[in-house]
C-alpha cells in the first residue's frame, strides 16, 4: 500500500496528465496557490456546480440564485467585520524561515493524536476480530480516553486564546506541545502575529482619486447587500434562501495541499433567511440536507464527518464543518453556520438603510436570522478526484488506473470507439456521436488497440465506452462497456442514449437527496 503522501502526489500528477488541473502560468514557473482547470477539469467543475445549483435552487421553491459582482463597495467589508477581524494568526520558524498558521500547527498536532487513536482501534480490531465493538472501545479504552482528553484540552485552549486574541498564549501552547517546524525540526519560533487575508486593489484612473477596494474574500456579502432587492422583486416569504456561486480571493498565509487552499477559489453559498429564534431548527435541518447531498454522490459514508466548532466566528452562534477524508486526513469541505442577524444588522448600521422583513403572520418587522451553507468548489473537486483515483489489480495479473468519478459529474460521459479505422466503422461511430452530443459530452477515439483505448478512458474517468465493430454494420448493435465493472454488453444503437441517461442523469442521483 502506498502511503498517503504518495497517493496525494499521484492525484496531482494524474490531474495534470489527464487534463484536469495545472499550476497557473506554469511556463513562468507557476504562481503559488493559483491553479488552472484544463479541459476535463473545467467540465468536472461545471458539473459539480450544476449538481449543487440544481439541488439548492431548482429543487427548492423558496430558494433563488443570484450572481453578484466581485468588487463591492469598500464599506461592505467594514460592516462584515472583514477589515477588522479577517485575520489569521501567523508564526515563523526562525531557522527554516518558513511561515505557518499558528492554529493549523496546533490542529496538525491534534491530527497526530487522532491518528494514534485510529491505530489503537485497528490494533484492537485485529485482536478481537468480529466481536469488536468500536463504539464501546472508544468509550472505555483508557489509552483512547487519555488521547481524547488531550485533544479536547488542546482544542479548548486554542479556541479560548484565539477568541480572546491572546496570541501570546497561542505561542505558549505551541511551545508547551513542543511542536517543531516540519522543515527545520526546530522549536525556534517567532511571536504569533495577526495577518489580514483580504487582497487590496484600486478603482480609478489616477493615484490621487483612486478608491481602495478589496477582492471579495467570500461570496456571502453579495447576497446580504441584495437581500431586499431579491426579497421584494421575488415577493419571497420567510423562510427563503438566496444562493450564489462565484469566485473569492484570500491571501492565504500557507498555501499548500494543491487546490485545497488556494488564493483564488470558488464558493457555492446559500444564505437562508429565517425568523429569529428558529435558527437551531434550521441549522440542524441544513446540516442534514447538506450531508445528504454529499452522500448522494456515493463516495462512501465513512469519508464524511461533522466537526462542531468550539471557537465561533464573530458572526456565528453555532457552526459545524462537514469534513472529508482527503489524502492528508479529515479536513473541512463545507461550513454550515448559524449567522444570527449579524450581517443584515451590521449593513443596516453602516448603510443607514432598513434591511428588514415584514412578517404578515406575526404582523411585525424584524431583521431576519440567517443559516449559511458554504462549500468550496475546488475542495469538492479535490474530494472527488482524490476519492476516485484507484489502482486496481485485474484477474489477468495486470493493473489498471481508473478514475471512478461519480458518473453524474464525470466530464465526458462516453467515448465512441471504432474497432478499426476502416470498413466504414469510423463513419458509424461519428453518426452515433452526432446523436449523443445533443444530450451528453462525448468523444471519439480511434488511436491504438481497443484495449489501450479502454485503459485511457478509464484513467480519464469516462463512465462508458461504446465500441463499433463489424457486427454493428450487420445488426445495428454496439458493445457498451462500464468503466467501474468493466462489464461489456451488446445493445442496439437505439438503446445507447437511454442506457447512458439512466446512469448519468442528475434527476436519478438527486432523488437520493430527498
Ligand atoms: P479554512 O479553515 O480551511 O481556512 P474557512 O473556515 O476559512 O476554511 P469558510 O470561510 O467557512 O472557510 O469558507 C467556506 C468554504 O470555502 C470552505 O469550507 C472551503 O471549502 C472553501 N474555502 C475557504 N478557503 C479556501 C481556500 N483558500 N481555497 C479553497 N477553498 C477554500
Short mmCIF file of C-alpha atoms and ligand atoms in Angstrom, two decimals:
data_model
loop_
_atom_site.label_atom_id
_atom_site.label_comp_id
_atom_site.label_asym_id
_atom_site.label_seq_id
_atom_site.Cartn_x
_atom_site.Cartn_y
_atom_site.Cartn_z
CA UNK A 1 0.00 0.00 0.00
CA UNK A 2 1.39 3.36 -0.98
CA UNK A 3 1.44 5.91 1.81
CA UNK A 4 -0.92 8.87 1.87
CA UNK A 5 1.70 11.31 0.64
CA UNK A 6 2.43 9.14 -2.39
CA UNK A 7 -1.28 8.84 -3.12
CA UNK A 8 -1.67 12.62 -2.97
CA UNK A 9 1.31 13.11 -5.26
CA UNK A 10 -0.29 10.67 -7.71
CA UNK A 11 -3.55 12.62 -7.63
CA UNK A 12 -1.69 15.83 -8.51
CA UNK A 13 0.27 14.31 -11.37
CA UNK A 14 -2.79 12.46 -12.67
CA UNK A 15 -4.73 15.74 -12.65
CA UNK A 16 -2.12 17.26 -14.93
CA UNK A 17 -1.63 14.28 -17.20
CA UNK A 18 -5.34 13.74 -17.85
CA UNK A 19 -6.35 17.35 -18.45
CA UNK A 20 -7.84 18.28 -15.08
CA UNK A 21 -5.70 20.81 -13.21
CA UNK A 22 -2.36 22.51 -13.74
CA UNK A 23 -0.44 25.20 -11.95
CA UNK A 24 -1.33 28.68 -13.21
CA UNK A 25 1.24 30.30 -15.54
CA UNK A 26 3.29 27.12 -15.46
CA UNK A 27 5.60 28.23 -18.28
CA UNK A 28 6.77 31.02 -15.95
CA UNK A 29 7.28 28.50 -13.13
CA UNK A 30 3.77 28.99 -11.81
CA UNK A 31 2.08 31.25 -9.32
CA UNK A 32 1.85 29.97 -5.79
CA UNK A 33 -1.57 28.57 -4.81
CA UNK A 34 -3.23 29.57 -8.08
CA UNK A 35 -4.39 26.84 -10.47
CA UNK A 36 -5.96 26.48 -13.90
CA UNK A 37 -8.58 23.90 -14.80
CA UNK A 38 -7.87 22.30 -18.15
CA UNK A 39 -10.35 20.58 -20.48
CA UNK A 40 -11.63 17.75 -18.27
CA UNK A 41 -11.25 19.78 -15.10
CA UNK A 42 -13.36 22.60 -16.50
CA UNK A 43 -16.12 20.09 -17.30
CA UNK A 44 -15.96 18.41 -13.88
CA UNK A 45 -16.06 21.77 -12.15
CA UNK A 46 -19.03 22.89 -14.22
CA UNK A 47 -20.85 19.63 -13.41
CA UNK A 48 -20.17 19.96 -9.67
CA UNK A 49 -21.61 23.48 -9.77
CA UNK A 50 -24.65 22.32 -11.71
CA UNK A 51 -25.24 19.44 -9.28
CA UNK A 52 -25.19 21.93 -6.41
CA UNK A 53 -27.28 24.58 -8.17
CA UNK A 54 -29.96 22.06 -9.13
CA UNK A 55 -30.11 20.62 -5.61
CA UNK A 56 -30.28 24.04 -3.97
CA UNK A 57 -32.09 26.36 -6.38
CA UNK A 58 -34.07 24.22 -8.80
CA UNK A 59 -35.25 21.71 -6.19
CA UNK A 60 -36.40 24.32 -3.68
CA UNK A 61 -39.33 26.57 -4.45
CA UNK A 62 -38.17 29.03 -1.81
CA UNK A 63 -34.54 29.37 -2.94
CA UNK A 64 -33.38 31.65 -5.75
CA UNK A 65 -29.92 32.22 -7.17
CA UNK A 66 -28.01 35.42 -7.91
CA UNK A 67 -24.71 36.46 -9.46
CA UNK A 68 -23.21 39.49 -7.68
CA UNK A 69 -20.06 41.36 -8.67
CA UNK A 70 -16.66 40.51 -7.20
CA UNK A 71 -15.96 44.17 -6.48
CA UNK A 72 -18.13 45.65 -3.76
CA UNK A 73 -18.33 49.00 -2.05
CA UNK A 74 -15.45 49.06 0.46
CA UNK A 75 -17.77 49.76 3.40
CA UNK A 76 -19.19 46.28 2.85
CA UNK A 77 -16.05 44.82 4.37
CA UNK A 78 -16.13 47.18 7.33
CA UNK A 79 -19.72 46.10 8.03
CA UNK A 80 -18.98 42.40 7.57
CA UNK A 81 -16.10 42.57 10.03
CA UNK A 82 -13.50 41.52 7.45
CA UNK A 83 -11.42 44.70 7.72
CA UNK A 84 -11.05 44.28 11.47
CA UNK A 85 -11.29 40.57 12.01
CA UNK A 86 -10.48 38.57 8.87
CA UNK A 87 -7.09 37.66 10.20
CA UNK A 88 -5.12 34.51 10.59
CA UNK A 89 -2.55 34.10 13.35
CA UNK A 90 0.84 33.56 11.72
CA UNK A 91 4.10 32.34 13.17
CA UNK A 92 7.56 31.99 11.60
CA UNK A 93 10.21 29.45 12.29
CA UNK A 94 13.47 31.38 12.68
CA UNK A 95 15.64 28.56 11.35
CA UNK A 96 13.76 27.49 8.23
CA UNK A 97 12.23 30.98 7.70
CA UNK A 98 9.01 29.14 6.90
CA UNK A 99 5.70 30.75 7.78
CA UNK A 100 2.81 28.83 9.32
CA UNK A 101 -0.69 29.44 10.53
CA UNK A 102 -0.36 29.03 14.29
CA UNK A 103 -3.79 27.42 14.64
CA UNK A 104 -3.01 24.96 11.85
CA UNK A 105 0.22 23.90 13.58
CA UNK A 106 -1.81 23.05 16.67
CA UNK A 107 -4.51 21.32 14.63
CA UNK A 108 -1.89 19.22 12.84
CA UNK A 109 -0.57 18.21 16.24
CA UNK A 110 -4.10 17.17 17.23
CA UNK A 111 -4.41 15.18 13.98
CA UNK A 112 -1.36 13.19 15.04
CA UNK A 113 -3.08 12.28 18.32
CA UNK A 114 -6.19 11.32 16.34
CA UNK A 115 -4.03 9.06 14.20
CA UNK A 116 -2.85 7.34 17.40
CA UNK A 117 -6.46 6.65 18.33
CA UNK A 118 -7.08 5.16 14.90
CA UNK A 119 -4.03 2.95 15.35
CA UNK A 120 -5.37 1.69 18.69
CA UNK A 121 -8.71 0.94 17.02
CA UNK A 122 -7.03 -1.01 14.24
CA UNK A 123 -4.94 -2.99 16.73
CA UNK A 124 -7.95 -3.84 18.85
CA UNK A 125 -9.97 -4.78 15.79
CA UNK A 126 -7.30 -7.24 14.83
CA UNK A 127 -7.18 -8.66 18.36
CA UNK A 128 -10.95 -9.06 18.86
CA UNK A 129 -11.95 -9.86 15.27
CA UNK A 130 -15.67 -9.88 14.52
CA UNK A 131 -16.58 -9.41 18.18
CA UNK A 132 -15.02 -5.93 18.12
CA UNK A 133 -17.36 -3.12 19.14
CA UNK A 134 -15.78 0.15 18.03
CA UNK A 135 -18.20 2.44 19.88
CA UNK A 136 -17.65 0.61 23.14
CA UNK A 137 -13.90 0.52 22.63
CA UNK A 138 -13.76 4.28 22.01
CA UNK A 139 -15.87 4.92 25.11
CA UNK A 140 -13.93 2.69 27.50
CA UNK A 141 -10.33 2.06 26.46
CA UNK A 142 -8.14 4.01 28.94
CA UNK A 143 -5.46 4.89 26.41
CA UNK A 144 -8.00 6.17 23.89
CA UNK A 145 -9.79 8.15 26.60
CA UNK A 146 -6.47 9.72 27.55
CA UNK A 147 -5.84 10.78 23.95
CA UNK A 148 -9.36 12.15 23.61
CA UNK A 149 -8.99 14.18 26.76
CA UNK A 150 -5.73 15.59 25.50
CA UNK A 151 -7.37 16.59 22.19
CA UNK A 152 -10.26 18.28 23.98
CA UNK A 153 -7.93 20.19 26.30
CA UNK A 154 -5.74 21.41 23.45
CA UNK A 155 -8.63 22.47 21.19
CA UNK A 156 -10.45 24.22 24.04
CA UNK A 157 -7.33 26.15 24.99
CA UNK A 158 -6.68 27.10 21.34
CA UNK A 159 -10.30 28.19 20.86
CA UNK A 160 -10.24 30.27 24.03
CA UNK A 161 -7.00 32.07 23.31
CA UNK A 162 -7.94 32.79 19.68
CA UNK A 163 -11.29 34.13 20.75
CA UNK A 164 -9.66 36.36 23.36
CA UNK A 165 -6.99 37.33 20.76
CA UNK A 166 -4.43 36.16 23.31
CA UNK A 167 -1.69 35.48 20.75
CA UNK A 168 0.96 35.09 23.44
CA UNK A 169 -0.96 32.13 24.79
CA UNK A 170 -1.20 30.58 21.31
CA UNK A 171 2.59 30.72 21.21
CA UNK A 172 2.80 29.26 24.75
CA UNK A 173 0.58 26.41 23.61
CA UNK A 174 2.83 25.68 20.62
CA UNK A 175 5.82 25.65 22.95
CA UNK A 176 4.13 23.53 25.60
CA UNK A 177 3.12 20.96 22.99
CA UNK A 178 6.73 21.01 21.79
CA UNK A 179 5.64 21.46 18.20
CA UNK A 180 8.59 21.52 15.83
CA UNK A 181 8.87 23.08 12.38
CA UNK A 182 8.27 20.31 9.82
CA UNK A 183 11.11 21.72 7.70
CA UNK A 184 13.89 22.61 10.16
CA UNK A 185 12.76 20.38 13.01
CA UNK A 186 13.45 23.23 15.44
CA UNK A 187 11.28 24.90 18.10
CA UNK A 188 12.77 28.31 17.41
CA UNK A 189 9.52 30.26 16.84
CA UNK A 190 8.76 33.98 16.49
CA UNK A 191 5.81 35.54 18.30
CA UNK A 192 2.36 34.99 16.81
CA UNK A 193 1.02 37.94 14.75
CA UNK A 194 -2.30 38.68 13.06
CA UNK A 195 -2.40 38.93 9.26
CA UNK A 196 -5.36 40.21 7.20
CA UNK A 197 -6.26 37.88 4.35
CA UNK A 198 -8.00 40.31 2.00
CA UNK A 199 -6.40 41.35 -1.29
CA UNK A 200 -6.48 45.10 -1.81
CA UNK A 201 -6.78 46.79 -5.18
CA UNK A 202 -7.66 50.21 -6.57
CA UNK A 203 -10.54 51.57 -8.60
CA UNK A 204 -10.00 54.73 -10.64
CA UNK A 205 -7.62 56.27 -13.16
CA UNK A 206 -5.32 58.46 -11.08
CA UNK A 207 -3.43 57.58 -7.95
CA UNK A 208 -4.84 60.58 -6.01
CA UNK A 209 -8.51 59.91 -6.67
CA UNK A 210 -8.47 56.14 -6.70
CA UNK A 211 -10.63 54.30 -4.17
CA UNK A 212 -9.26 51.37 -2.21
CA UNK A 213 -11.17 48.21 -2.92
CA UNK A 214 -10.90 44.59 -1.90
CA UNK A 215 -11.36 41.47 -3.95
CA UNK A 216 -14.22 39.74 -2.14
CA UNK A 217 -12.99 37.13 0.34
CA UNK A 218 -16.40 35.39 0.35
CA UNK A 219 -19.50 35.49 -1.82
CA UNK A 220 -21.88 35.82 1.15
CA UNK A 221 -21.82 39.62 1.36
CA UNK A 222 -23.06 39.97 -2.24
CA UNK A 223 -26.16 38.14 -1.03
CA UNK A 224 -26.66 40.22 2.11
CA UNK A 225 -26.45 43.59 0.37
CA UNK A 226 -29.03 42.35 -2.14
CA UNK A 227 -31.33 40.85 0.46
CA UNK A 228 -34.11 43.43 0.00
CA UNK A 229 -33.79 43.67 -3.80
CA UNK A 230 -34.30 39.94 -4.16
CA UNK A 231 -36.96 39.60 -1.45
CA UNK A 232 -39.04 42.46 -2.87
CA UNK A 233 -38.69 41.64 -6.59
CA UNK A 234 -39.38 37.94 -5.94
CA UNK A 235 -42.04 38.66 -3.28
CA UNK A 236 -40.34 35.99 -1.21
CA UNK A 237 -41.73 34.92 2.14
CA UNK A 238 -39.60 33.83 5.05
CA UNK A 239 -38.19 31.21 5.25
CA UNK A 240 -36.40 31.66 1.93
CA UNK A 241 -32.88 31.35 0.59
CA UNK A 242 -30.54 33.14 -1.80
CA UNK A 243 -27.82 31.05 -3.40
CA UNK A 244 -24.72 32.08 -5.28
CA UNK A 245 -21.69 30.53 -6.95
CA UNK A 246 -18.66 32.71 -7.52
CA UNK A 247 -15.01 33.48 -7.11
CA UNK A 248 -13.48 34.52 -3.79
CA UNK A 249 -9.93 35.61 -3.01
CA UNK A 250 -7.83 35.15 0.12
CA UNK A 251 -4.18 35.92 0.64
CA UNK A 252 -3.64 32.64 2.48
CA UNK A 253 -0.52 32.55 4.62
CA UNK A 254 0.30 28.98 3.92
CA UNK A 255 -0.97 27.83 0.62
CA UNK A 256 -0.15 24.20 0.14
CA UNK A 257 -2.01 20.96 -0.47
CA UNK A 258 -2.76 21.68 -4.11
CA UNK A 259 -6.27 23.04 -4.72
CA UNK A 260 -7.29 22.54 -1.08
CA UNK A 261 -6.09 26.00 -0.11
CA UNK A 262 -5.89 28.48 -2.97
CA UNK A 263 -5.56 32.24 -3.19
CA UNK A 264 -8.23 32.44 -5.89
CA UNK A 265 -11.04 29.93 -5.47
CA UNK A 266 -14.73 29.47 -5.95
CA UNK A 267 -17.55 29.12 -3.44
CA UNK A 268 -21.10 27.82 -3.57
CA UNK A 269 -23.03 29.55 -0.83
CA UNK A 270 -26.58 29.61 0.44
CA UNK A 271 -27.88 32.22 2.85
CA UNK A 272 -31.18 31.03 4.25
CA UNK A 273 -33.30 33.77 5.87
CA UNK A 274 -35.46 32.75 8.79
CA UNK A 275 -37.46 34.01 11.77
CA UNK A 276 -35.32 34.88 14.78
CA UNK A 277 -35.49 32.06 17.31
CA UNK A 278 -35.82 29.30 14.70
CA UNK A 279 -32.12 29.19 13.88
CA UNK A 280 -31.25 25.96 15.69
CA UNK A 281 -34.02 24.09 13.96
CA UNK A 282 -32.87 25.32 10.51
CA UNK A 283 -29.22 24.84 11.34
CA UNK A 284 -29.87 21.16 12.12
CA UNK A 285 -32.04 20.80 9.00
CA UNK A 286 -29.39 22.25 6.73
CA UNK A 287 -26.68 20.10 8.29
CA UNK A 288 -28.77 17.07 7.43
CA UNK A 289 -29.70 18.25 3.93
CA UNK A 290 -26.14 19.10 3.00
CA UNK A 291 -24.84 15.77 4.25
CA UNK A 292 -27.47 14.01 2.13
CA UNK A 293 -26.28 15.93 -0.92
CA UNK A 294 -22.73 14.71 -0.34
CA UNK A 295 -23.80 11.13 0.31
CA UNK A 296 -25.91 11.09 -2.86
CA UNK A 297 -22.69 11.02 -4.87
CA UNK A 298 -21.83 7.64 -3.36
CA UNK A 299 -18.27 8.45 -2.35
CA UNK A 300 -18.50 6.47 0.91
CA UNK A 301 -20.28 7.37 4.15
CA UNK A 302 -17.13 6.77 6.19
CA UNK A 303 -15.36 9.56 4.33
CA UNK A 304 -17.52 12.29 5.87
CA UNK A 305 -17.95 13.57 9.38
CA UNK A 306 -19.28 16.64 11.16
CA UNK A 307 -16.94 18.75 13.20
CA UNK A 308 -18.77 21.15 15.51
CA UNK A 309 -16.80 24.30 16.24
CA UNK A 310 -15.56 25.16 19.70
CA UNK A 311 -14.36 28.55 18.52
CA UNK A 312 -17.11 30.53 16.83
CA UNK A 313 -16.51 33.28 14.27
CA UNK A 314 -17.59 36.79 15.25
CA UNK A 315 -20.88 36.40 13.38
CA UNK A 316 -21.97 32.91 14.43
CA UNK A 317 -23.96 31.34 17.27
CA UNK A 318 -23.39 27.79 16.03
CA UNK A 319 -21.08 26.34 13.40
CA UNK A 320 -20.16 22.96 12.05
CA UNK A 321 -17.97 21.72 9.24
CA UNK A 322 -18.57 18.77 7.00
CA UNK A 323 -15.14 17.23 6.87
CA UNK A 324 -13.97 14.90 4.14
CA UNK A 325 -11.22 12.32 4.30
CA UNK A 326 -8.67 13.84 1.92
CA UNK A 327 -5.38 12.02 1.29
CA UNK A 328 -3.89 14.21 4.05
CA UNK A 329 -6.66 13.41 6.56
CA UNK A 330 -10.10 14.68 7.53
CA UNK A 331 -10.36 18.39 6.63
CA UNK A 332 -13.09 20.96 6.13
CA UNK A 333 -15.03 20.65 2.91
CA UNK A 334 -18.08 22.71 3.78
CA UNK A 335 -19.12 25.05 6.57
CA UNK A 336 -22.63 25.37 8.00
CA UNK A 337 -23.07 28.44 10.14
CA UNK A 338 -25.88 30.00 12.07
CA UNK A 339 -25.01 33.67 11.40
CA UNK A 340 -27.81 35.23 13.52
CA UNK A 341 -28.78 38.72 12.31
CA UNK A 342 -25.16 39.86 12.44
CA UNK A 343 -24.67 40.69 8.76
CA UNK A 344 -28.00 42.34 7.97
CA UNK A 345 -27.96 44.37 11.21
CA UNK A 346 -24.44 45.49 10.54
CA UNK A 347 -25.26 46.53 6.96
CA UNK A 348 -28.26 48.45 8.34
CA UNK A 349 -25.94 50.31 10.67
CA UNK A 350 -23.30 51.13 8.07
CA UNK A 351 -25.64 51.92 5.15
CA UNK A 352 -28.41 53.65 7.07
CA UNK A 353 -30.97 51.58 5.10
CA UNK A 354 -33.56 49.34 6.70
CA UNK A 355 -32.92 45.70 5.86
CA UNK A 356 -35.99 44.24 7.48
CA UNK A 357 -38.79 41.90 6.63
CA UNK A 358 -42.45 42.39 7.38
CA UNK A 359 -43.80 39.08 8.61
CA UNK A 360 -47.53 39.04 7.77
CA UNK A 361 -48.19 36.11 10.12
CA UNK A 362 -46.66 37.84 13.13
CA UNK A 363 -47.67 41.28 11.90
CA UNK A 364 -44.22 42.68 12.74
CA UNK A 365 -40.97 43.83 11.17
CA UNK A 366 -37.68 42.19 12.03
CA UNK A 367 -34.14 41.66 10.78
CA UNK A 368 -34.13 38.01 9.68
CA UNK A 369 -31.72 35.47 11.08
CA UNK A 370 -29.55 33.53 8.66
CA UNK A 371 -28.28 29.99 8.33
CA UNK A 372 -25.47 29.67 5.81
CA UNK A 373 -24.07 26.70 3.95
CA UNK A 374 -20.76 27.38 2.23
CA UNK A 375 -18.73 24.92 0.21
CA UNK A 376 -15.60 25.42 -1.87
CA UNK A 377 -15.98 24.20 -5.45
CA UNK A 378 -12.28 23.45 -5.63
CA UNK A 379 -12.26 21.47 -2.39
CA UNK A 380 -15.23 19.49 -3.64
CA UNK A 381 -13.31 18.90 -6.87
CA UNK A 382 -10.32 17.64 -4.87
CA UNK A 383 -12.57 15.40 -2.78
CA UNK A 384 -14.00 13.86 -5.96
CA UNK A 385 -10.65 13.49 -7.68
CA UNK A 386 -8.73 12.04 -4.74
CA UNK A 387 -11.54 9.67 -3.84
CA UNK A 388 -11.93 8.46 -7.42
CA UNK A 389 -8.36 7.62 -8.33
CA UNK A 390 -7.67 3.90 -7.92
CA UNK A 391 -5.10 1.35 -8.98
CA UNK A 392 -6.80 -1.99 -9.49
CA UNK A 393 -5.32 -5.44 -9.79
CA UNK A 394 -7.09 -7.31 -12.55
CA UNK A 395 -7.76 -11.02 -12.79
CA UNK A 396 -5.20 -11.47 -15.55
CA UNK A 397 -2.48 -10.16 -13.23
CA UNK A 398 -2.22 -6.69 -14.80
CA UNK A 399 -3.20 -3.45 -13.11
CA UNK A 400 -5.30 -0.56 -14.36
CA UNK A 401 -5.56 3.05 -13.27
CA UNK A 402 -9.14 4.17 -13.08
CA UNK A 403 -10.80 7.43 -12.13
CA UNK A 404 -14.14 6.39 -10.66
CA UNK A 405 -15.73 9.82 -10.74
CA UNK A 406 -19.47 9.61 -9.95
CA UNK A 407 -20.93 9.23 -13.46
CA UNK A 408 -23.35 12.13 -12.96
CA UNK A 409 -20.49 14.64 -12.74
CA UNK A 410 -17.93 12.87 -14.96
CA UNK A 411 -16.53 15.31 -17.55
CA UNK A 412 -17.02 13.02 -20.54
CA UNK A 413 -19.91 10.61 -20.38
CA UNK A 414 -18.92 8.29 -23.20
CA UNK A 415 -16.17 7.59 -25.72
CA UNK A 416 -17.19 6.11 -29.06
CA UNK A 417 -14.54 3.80 -30.48
CA UNK A 418 -14.48 2.20 -33.93
CA UNK A 419 -12.74 -1.17 -33.58
CA UNK A 420 -10.63 -0.37 -36.66
CA UNK A 421 -10.05 2.78 -38.67
CA UNK A 422 -11.60 1.38 -41.86
CA UNK A 423 -14.53 -0.55 -43.36
CA UNK A 424 -16.94 2.29 -42.61
CA UNK A 425 -16.67 1.85 -38.83
CA UNK A 426 -15.43 5.43 -38.17
CA UNK A 427 -18.42 6.78 -40.10
CA UNK A 428 -20.87 4.80 -37.94
CA UNK A 429 -19.06 5.95 -34.80
CA UNK A 430 -19.35 9.58 -35.90
CA UNK A 431 -23.04 9.08 -36.60
CA UNK A 432 -23.54 7.77 -33.06
CA UNK A 433 -21.68 10.79 -31.69
CA UNK A 434 -23.89 13.12 -33.72
CA UNK A 435 -26.92 11.61 -31.97
CA UNK A 436 -25.44 11.56 -28.46
CA UNK A 437 -23.90 15.02 -28.45
CA UNK A 438 -27.29 16.70 -28.02
CA UNK A 439 -27.53 15.22 -24.55
CA UNK A 440 -24.02 14.32 -23.41
CA UNK A 441 -20.41 15.36 -23.64
CA UNK A 442 -18.90 12.54 -25.73
CA UNK A 443 -15.60 11.96 -27.52
CA UNK A 444 -14.34 9.98 -30.49
CA UNK A 445 -11.19 7.86 -30.10
CA UNK A 446 -9.67 5.68 -32.83
CA UNK A 447 -5.98 5.59 -31.93
CA UNK A 448 -4.30 2.38 -30.61
CA UNK A 449 -5.74 -1.06 -29.92
CA UNK A 450 -9.16 -1.03 -28.32
CA UNK A 451 -7.82 -2.40 -25.00
CA UNK A 452 -5.46 0.55 -24.69
CA UNK A 453 -8.25 2.94 -25.51
CA UNK A 454 -10.34 1.41 -22.71
CA UNK A 455 -7.45 1.96 -20.28
CA UNK A 456 -7.07 5.55 -21.44
CA UNK A 457 -10.76 6.27 -20.93
CA UNK A 458 -10.69 4.52 -17.52
CA UNK A 459 -7.86 6.78 -16.43
CA UNK A 460 -9.65 9.86 -17.75
CA UNK A 461 -12.79 8.91 -15.81
CA UNK A 462 -15.17 8.25 -18.75
CA UNK A 463 -18.03 6.04 -17.46
CA UNK A 464 -18.89 4.40 -20.82
CA UNK A 465 -17.07 3.17 -23.89
CA UNK A 466 -19.15 2.34 -26.96
CA UNK A 467 -17.39 0.15 -29.47
CA UNK A 468 -18.44 -0.09 -33.07
CA UNK A 469 -17.33 -3.30 -34.85
CA UNK A 470 -18.16 -5.24 -37.98
CA UNK A 471 -21.25 -6.79 -36.42
CA UNK A 472 -22.58 -3.25 -35.96
CA UNK A 473 -22.81 -2.93 -39.73
CA UNK A 474 -24.97 -6.03 -39.87
CA UNK A 475 -27.32 -5.71 -36.90
CA UNK A 476 -27.06 -2.09 -35.66
CA UNK A 477 -25.71 -3.14 -32.24
CA UNK A 478 -22.65 -1.91 -30.34
CA UNK A 479 -20.71 -3.03 -27.29
CA UNK A 480 -21.17 -0.80 -24.27
CA UNK A 481 -18.55 -1.15 -21.55
CA UNK A 482 -18.87 0.16 -17.99
CA UNK A 483 -15.82 1.85 -16.51
CA UNK A 484 -16.23 0.55 -12.95
CA UNK A 485 -17.33 -3.05 -13.51
CA UNK A 486 -15.61 -3.38 -16.91
CA UNK A 487 -18.72 -5.34 -17.87
CA UNK A 488 -19.48 -5.35 -21.60
CA UNK A 489 -22.91 -5.75 -23.15
CA UNK A 490 -24.19 -5.78 -26.67
CA UNK A 491 -27.06 -3.36 -27.14
CA UNK A 492 -28.91 -1.75 -30.04
CA UNK A 493 -27.59 1.64 -31.19
CA UNK A 494 -31.08 2.97 -30.50
CA UNK A 495 -30.77 1.99 -26.84
CA UNK A 496 -27.43 3.74 -26.20
CA UNK A 497 -28.81 7.16 -25.35
CA UNK A 498 -31.29 5.78 -22.80
CA UNK A 499 -28.69 3.47 -21.21
CA UNK A 500 -26.32 6.38 -20.63
CA UNK A 501 -29.09 8.71 -19.44
CA UNK A 502 -30.23 6.23 -16.78
CA UNK A 503 -26.76 6.27 -15.22
CA UNK A 504 -25.70 9.88 -15.61
CA UNK A 505 -29.00 11.74 -15.34
CA UNK A 506 -28.89 14.28 -12.50
CA UNK A 507 -32.53 13.54 -11.80
CA UNK A 508 -31.78 9.97 -10.70
CA UNK A 509 -28.86 10.99 -8.50
CA UNK A 510 -30.60 13.98 -6.94
CA UNK A 511 -33.58 11.81 -5.98
CA UNK A 512 -31.27 10.34 -3.33
CA UNK A 513 -31.22 13.70 -1.56
CA UNK A 514 -34.96 13.67 -0.90
P1 LIG B 1 -10.24 27.05 6.46
O1 LIG B 1 -10.49 26.95 7.93
O2 LIG B 1 -9.87 25.75 5.80
O3 LIG B 1 -9.37 28.20 6.06
P2 LIG B 1 -12.63 28.57 6.39
O4 LIG B 1 -13.33 28.05 7.60
O5 LIG B 1 -11.93 29.87 6.45
O6 LIG B 1 -11.66 27.44 5.81
P3 LIG B 1 -15.03 29.43 5.13
O7 LIG B 1 -14.75 30.86 5.30
O8 LIG B 1 -16.07 28.81 6.00
O9 LIG B 1 -13.67 28.59 5.21
O10 LIG B 1 -15.35 29.17 3.60
C1 LIG B 1 -16.29 28.22 3.16
C2 LIG B 1 -15.67 27.17 2.27
O11 LIG B 1 -14.87 27.78 1.25
C3 LIG B 1 -14.73 26.22 2.97
O12 LIG B 1 -15.44 25.18 3.59
C4 LIG B 1 -13.87 25.73 1.83
O13 LIG B 1 -14.49 24.66 1.16
C5 LIG B 1 -13.79 26.92 0.91
N1 LIG B 1 -12.51 27.63 1.07
C6 LIG B 1 -12.18 28.52 2.02
N2 LIG B 1 -10.92 28.97 1.84
C7 LIG B 1 -10.45 28.35 0.74
C8 LIG B 1 -9.22 28.39 0.03
N3 LIG B 1 -8.24 29.19 0.40
N4 LIG B 1 -9.09 27.61 -1.07
C9 LIG B 1 -10.09 26.80 -1.47
N5 LIG B 1 -11.26 26.72 -0.84
C10 LIG B 1 -11.46 27.47 0.25
#
